[in-house]
CSV table of N, CA and C in Angstrom, one decimal:
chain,number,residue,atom,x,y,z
L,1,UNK,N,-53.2,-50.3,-144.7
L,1,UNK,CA,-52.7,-51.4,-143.9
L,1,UNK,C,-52.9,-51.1,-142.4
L,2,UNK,N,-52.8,-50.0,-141.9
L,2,UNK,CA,-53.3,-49.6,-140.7
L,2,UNK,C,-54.9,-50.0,-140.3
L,3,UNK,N,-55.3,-49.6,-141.3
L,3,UNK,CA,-57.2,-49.8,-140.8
L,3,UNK,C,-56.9,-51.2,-141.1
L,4,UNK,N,-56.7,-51.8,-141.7
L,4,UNK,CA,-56.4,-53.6,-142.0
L,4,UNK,C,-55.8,-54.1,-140.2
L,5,UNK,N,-55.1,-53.0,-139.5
L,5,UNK,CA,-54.5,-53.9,-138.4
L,5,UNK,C,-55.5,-53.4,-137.4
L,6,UNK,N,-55.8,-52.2,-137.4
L,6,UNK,CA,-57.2,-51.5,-136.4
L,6,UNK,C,-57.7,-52.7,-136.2
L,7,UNK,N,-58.6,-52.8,-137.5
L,7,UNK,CA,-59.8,-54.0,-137.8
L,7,UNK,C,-59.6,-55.2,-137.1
L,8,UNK,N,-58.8,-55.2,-137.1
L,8,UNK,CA,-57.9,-56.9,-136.5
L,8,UNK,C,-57.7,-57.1,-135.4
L,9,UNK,N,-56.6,-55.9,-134.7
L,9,UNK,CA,-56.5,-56.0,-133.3
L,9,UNK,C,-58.0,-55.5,-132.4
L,10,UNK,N,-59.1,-54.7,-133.2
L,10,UNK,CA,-60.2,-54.8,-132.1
L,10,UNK,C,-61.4,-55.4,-132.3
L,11,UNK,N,-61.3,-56.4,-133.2
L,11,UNK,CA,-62.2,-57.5,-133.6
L,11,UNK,C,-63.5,-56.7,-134.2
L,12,UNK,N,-62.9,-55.9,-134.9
L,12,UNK,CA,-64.8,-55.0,-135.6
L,12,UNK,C,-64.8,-55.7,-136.4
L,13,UNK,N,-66.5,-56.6,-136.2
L,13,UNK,CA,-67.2,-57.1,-137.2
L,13,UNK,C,-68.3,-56.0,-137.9
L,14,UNK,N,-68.8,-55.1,-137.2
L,14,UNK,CA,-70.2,-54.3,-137.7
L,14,UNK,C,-69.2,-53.0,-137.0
L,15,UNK,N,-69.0,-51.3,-138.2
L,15,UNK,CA,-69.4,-50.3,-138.1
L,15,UNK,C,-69.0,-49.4,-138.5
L,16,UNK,N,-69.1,-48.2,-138.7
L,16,UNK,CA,-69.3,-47.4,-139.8
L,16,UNK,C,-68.1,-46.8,-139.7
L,17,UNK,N,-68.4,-46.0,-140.7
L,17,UNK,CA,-67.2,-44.9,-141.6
L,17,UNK,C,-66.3,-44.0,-140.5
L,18,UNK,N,-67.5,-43.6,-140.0
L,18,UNK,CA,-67.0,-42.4,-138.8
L,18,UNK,C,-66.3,-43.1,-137.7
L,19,UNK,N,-66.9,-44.5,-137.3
L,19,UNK,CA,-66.1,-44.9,-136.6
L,19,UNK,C,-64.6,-45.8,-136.7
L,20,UNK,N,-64.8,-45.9,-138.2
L,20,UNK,CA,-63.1,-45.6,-138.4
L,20,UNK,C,-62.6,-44.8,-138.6
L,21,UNK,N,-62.8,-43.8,-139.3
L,21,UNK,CA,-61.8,-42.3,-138.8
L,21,UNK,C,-61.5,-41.9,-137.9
L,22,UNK,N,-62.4,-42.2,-137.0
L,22,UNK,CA,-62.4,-41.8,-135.9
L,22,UNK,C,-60.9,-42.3,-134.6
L,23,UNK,N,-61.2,-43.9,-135.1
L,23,UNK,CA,-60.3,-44.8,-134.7
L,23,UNK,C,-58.5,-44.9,-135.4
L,24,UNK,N,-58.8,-44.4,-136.6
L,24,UNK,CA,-57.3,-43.7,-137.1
L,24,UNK,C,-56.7,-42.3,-136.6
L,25,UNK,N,-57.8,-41.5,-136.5
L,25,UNK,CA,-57.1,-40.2,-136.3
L,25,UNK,C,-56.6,-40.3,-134.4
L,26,UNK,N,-57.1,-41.6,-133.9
L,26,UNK,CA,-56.5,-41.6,-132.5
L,26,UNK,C,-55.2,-42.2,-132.6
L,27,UNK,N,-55.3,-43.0,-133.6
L,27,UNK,CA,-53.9,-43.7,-134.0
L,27,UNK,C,-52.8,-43.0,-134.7
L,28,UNK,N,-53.2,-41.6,-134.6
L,28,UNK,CA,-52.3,-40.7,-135.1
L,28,UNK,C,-52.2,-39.7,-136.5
L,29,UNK,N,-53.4,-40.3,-137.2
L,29,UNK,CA,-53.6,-40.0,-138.6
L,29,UNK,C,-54.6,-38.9,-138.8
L,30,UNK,N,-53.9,-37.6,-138.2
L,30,UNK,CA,-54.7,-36.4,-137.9
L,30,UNK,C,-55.9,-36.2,-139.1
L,31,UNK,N,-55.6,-36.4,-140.4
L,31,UNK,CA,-56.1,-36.1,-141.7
L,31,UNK,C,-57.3,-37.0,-141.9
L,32,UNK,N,-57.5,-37.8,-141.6
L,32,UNK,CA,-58.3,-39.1,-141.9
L,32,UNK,C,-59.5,-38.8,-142.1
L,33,UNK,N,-60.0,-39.2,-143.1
L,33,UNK,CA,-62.0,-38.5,-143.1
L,33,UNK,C,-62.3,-40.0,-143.7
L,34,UNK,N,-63.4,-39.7,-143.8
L,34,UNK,CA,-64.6,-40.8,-144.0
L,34,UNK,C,-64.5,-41.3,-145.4
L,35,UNK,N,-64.1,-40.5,-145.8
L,35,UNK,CA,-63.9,-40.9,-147.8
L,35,UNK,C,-62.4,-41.6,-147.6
L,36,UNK,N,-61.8,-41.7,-146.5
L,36,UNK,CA,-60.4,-42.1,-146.4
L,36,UNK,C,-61.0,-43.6,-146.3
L,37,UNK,N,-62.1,-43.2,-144.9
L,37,UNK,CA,-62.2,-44.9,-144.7
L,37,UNK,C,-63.1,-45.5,-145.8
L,38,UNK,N,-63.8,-45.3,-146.4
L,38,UNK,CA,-64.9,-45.6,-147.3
L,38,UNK,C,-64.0,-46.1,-148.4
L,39,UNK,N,-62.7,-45.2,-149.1
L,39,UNK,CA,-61.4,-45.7,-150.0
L,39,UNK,C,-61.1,-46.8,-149.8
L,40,UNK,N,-60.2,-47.0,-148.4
L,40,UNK,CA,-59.5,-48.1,-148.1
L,40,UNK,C,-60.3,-49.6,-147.7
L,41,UNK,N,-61.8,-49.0,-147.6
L,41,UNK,CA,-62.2,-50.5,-147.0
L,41,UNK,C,-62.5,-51.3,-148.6
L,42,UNK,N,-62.9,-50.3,-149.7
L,42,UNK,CA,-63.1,-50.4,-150.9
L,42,UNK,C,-62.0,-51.2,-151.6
L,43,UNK,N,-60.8,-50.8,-151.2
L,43,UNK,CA,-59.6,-51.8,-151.5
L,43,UNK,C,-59.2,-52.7,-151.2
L,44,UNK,N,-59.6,-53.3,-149.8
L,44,UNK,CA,-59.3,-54.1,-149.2
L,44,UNK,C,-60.2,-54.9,-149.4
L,45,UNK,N,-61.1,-54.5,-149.7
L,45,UNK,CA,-62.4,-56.1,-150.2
L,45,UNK,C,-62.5,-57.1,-149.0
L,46,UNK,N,-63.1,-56.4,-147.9
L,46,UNK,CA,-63.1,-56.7,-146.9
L,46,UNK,C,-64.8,-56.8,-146.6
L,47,UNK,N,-65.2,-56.1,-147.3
L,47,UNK,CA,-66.9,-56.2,-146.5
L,47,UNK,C,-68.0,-57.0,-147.4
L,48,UNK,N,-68.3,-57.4,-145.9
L,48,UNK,CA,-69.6,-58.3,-146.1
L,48,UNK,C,-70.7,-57.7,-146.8
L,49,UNK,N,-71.5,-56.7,-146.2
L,49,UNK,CA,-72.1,-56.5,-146.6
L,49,UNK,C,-72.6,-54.8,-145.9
L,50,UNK,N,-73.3,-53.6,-146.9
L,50,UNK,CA,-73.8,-52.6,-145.9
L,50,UNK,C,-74.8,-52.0,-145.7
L,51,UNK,N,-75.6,-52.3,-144.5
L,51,UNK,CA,-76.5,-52.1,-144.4
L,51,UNK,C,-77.4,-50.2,-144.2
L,52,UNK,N,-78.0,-50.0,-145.7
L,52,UNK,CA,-78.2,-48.9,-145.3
L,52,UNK,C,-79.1,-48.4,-145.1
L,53,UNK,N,-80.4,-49.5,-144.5
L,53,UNK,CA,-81.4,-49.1,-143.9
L,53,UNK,C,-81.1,-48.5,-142.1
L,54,UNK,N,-80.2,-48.5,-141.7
L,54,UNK,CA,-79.1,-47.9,-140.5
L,54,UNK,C,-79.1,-46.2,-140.5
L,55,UNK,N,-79.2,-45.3,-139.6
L,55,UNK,CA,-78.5,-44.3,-140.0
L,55,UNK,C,-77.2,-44.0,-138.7
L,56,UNK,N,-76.5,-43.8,-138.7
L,56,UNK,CA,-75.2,-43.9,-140.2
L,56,UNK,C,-75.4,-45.3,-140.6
L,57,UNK,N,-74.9,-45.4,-141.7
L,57,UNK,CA,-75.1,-46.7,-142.7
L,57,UNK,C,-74.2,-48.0,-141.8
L,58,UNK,N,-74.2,-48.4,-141.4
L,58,UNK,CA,-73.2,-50.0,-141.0
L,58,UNK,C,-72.5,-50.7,-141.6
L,59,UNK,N,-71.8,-51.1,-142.0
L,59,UNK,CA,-70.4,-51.7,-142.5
L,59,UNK,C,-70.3,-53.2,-141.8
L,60,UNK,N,-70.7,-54.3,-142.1
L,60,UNK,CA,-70.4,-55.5,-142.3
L,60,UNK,C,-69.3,-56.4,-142.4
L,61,UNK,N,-68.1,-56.5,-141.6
L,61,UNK,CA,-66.8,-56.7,-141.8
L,61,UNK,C,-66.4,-58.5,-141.8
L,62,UNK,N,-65.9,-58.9,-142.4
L,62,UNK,CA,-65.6,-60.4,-142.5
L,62,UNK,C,-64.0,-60.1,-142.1
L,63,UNK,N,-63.8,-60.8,-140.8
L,63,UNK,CA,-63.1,-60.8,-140.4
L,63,UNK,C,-61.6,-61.9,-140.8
L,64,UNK,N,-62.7,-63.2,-141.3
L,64,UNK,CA,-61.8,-64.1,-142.1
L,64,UNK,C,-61.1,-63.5,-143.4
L,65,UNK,N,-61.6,-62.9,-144.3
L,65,UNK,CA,-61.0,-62.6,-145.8
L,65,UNK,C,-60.3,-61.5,-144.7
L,66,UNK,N,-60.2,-60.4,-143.8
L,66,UNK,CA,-59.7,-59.4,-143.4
L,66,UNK,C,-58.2,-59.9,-142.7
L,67,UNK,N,-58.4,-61.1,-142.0
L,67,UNK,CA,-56.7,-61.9,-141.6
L,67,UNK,C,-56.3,-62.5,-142.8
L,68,UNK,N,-57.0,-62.8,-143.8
L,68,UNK,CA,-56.2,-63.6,-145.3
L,68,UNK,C,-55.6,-62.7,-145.7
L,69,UNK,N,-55.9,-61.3,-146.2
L,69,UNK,CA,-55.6,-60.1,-146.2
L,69,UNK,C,-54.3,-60.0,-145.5
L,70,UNK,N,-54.6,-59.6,-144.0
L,70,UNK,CA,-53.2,-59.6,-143.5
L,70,UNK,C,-51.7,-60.2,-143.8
L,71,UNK,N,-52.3,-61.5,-143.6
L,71,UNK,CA,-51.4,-62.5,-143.6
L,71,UNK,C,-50.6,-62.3,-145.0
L,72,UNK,N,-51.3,-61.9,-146.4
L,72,UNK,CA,-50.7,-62.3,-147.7
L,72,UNK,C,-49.5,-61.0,-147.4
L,73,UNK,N,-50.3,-59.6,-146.9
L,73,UNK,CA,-49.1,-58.4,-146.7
L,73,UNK,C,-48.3,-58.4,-145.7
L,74,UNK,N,-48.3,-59.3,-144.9
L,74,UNK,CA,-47.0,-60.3,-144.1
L,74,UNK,C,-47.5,-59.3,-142.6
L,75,UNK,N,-48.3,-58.4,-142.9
L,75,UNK,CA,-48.8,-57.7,-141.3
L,75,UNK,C,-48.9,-58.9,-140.1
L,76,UNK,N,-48.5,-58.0,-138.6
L,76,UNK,CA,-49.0,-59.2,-137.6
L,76,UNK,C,-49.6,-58.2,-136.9
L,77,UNK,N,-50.6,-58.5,-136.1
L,77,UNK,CA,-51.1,-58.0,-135.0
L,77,UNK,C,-51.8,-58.7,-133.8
L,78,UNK,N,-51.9,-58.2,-132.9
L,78,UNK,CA,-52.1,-59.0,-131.7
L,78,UNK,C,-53.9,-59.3,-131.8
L,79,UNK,N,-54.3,-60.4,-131.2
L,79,UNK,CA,-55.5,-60.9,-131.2
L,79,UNK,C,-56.1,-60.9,-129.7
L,80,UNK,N,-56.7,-60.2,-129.1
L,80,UNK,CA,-57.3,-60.1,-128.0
L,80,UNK,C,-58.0,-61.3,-127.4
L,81,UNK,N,-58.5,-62.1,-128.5
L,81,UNK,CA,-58.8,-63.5,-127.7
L,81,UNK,C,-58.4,-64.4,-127.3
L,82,UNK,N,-57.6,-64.8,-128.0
L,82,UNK,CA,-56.4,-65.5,-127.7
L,82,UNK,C,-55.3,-65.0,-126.8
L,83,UNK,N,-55.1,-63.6,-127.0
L,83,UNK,CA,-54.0,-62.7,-126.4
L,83,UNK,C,-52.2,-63.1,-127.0
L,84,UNK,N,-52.6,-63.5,-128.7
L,84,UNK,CA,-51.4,-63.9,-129.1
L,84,UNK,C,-51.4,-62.8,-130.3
L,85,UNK,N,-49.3,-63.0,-130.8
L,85,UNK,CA,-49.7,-61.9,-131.9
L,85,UNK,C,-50.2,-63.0,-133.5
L,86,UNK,N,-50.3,-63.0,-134.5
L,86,UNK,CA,-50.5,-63.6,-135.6
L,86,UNK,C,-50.2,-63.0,-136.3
């Protein structure tokens, strides 16, 4: 649910593994590896699609199914475009 509110509050549509770990273990989650993010995005049935003619491979993120998501696990987080929470 954390990488679900990451995703959200910094509007990532495209990128990889490392750079969510990366973006957890700033948020506090000293442990966090790549097979963490690679798990949870797997659960969350959040991705479009990944492209692995890329190196590092790219991550495709649909942002819409990723706030339906939210929304059902009652998460809010703030939206930078708007500048409201949801």
């Amino acid at each position: 649910e954390v990488m679900l509110k990451a995703i959200l509050e910094n509007q990532i549509e495209i990128t990889t593994y490392g750079y969510l770990s990366e973006l957890l273990k700033e948020e506090g989650f000293e442990n966090y590896s790549l097979k963490n993010a690679k798990s949870d995005l797997a659960k969350l049935q959040i991705t479009k699609r990944r492209d692995k003619s890329k190196k590092p491979m790219q991550i495709h993120i649909d942002l819409n199914r990723a706030s339906k998501r939210a929304e059902s696990r009652g998460l809010t987080w703030k939206n930078p475009k708007t500048d409201t929470q949801n």
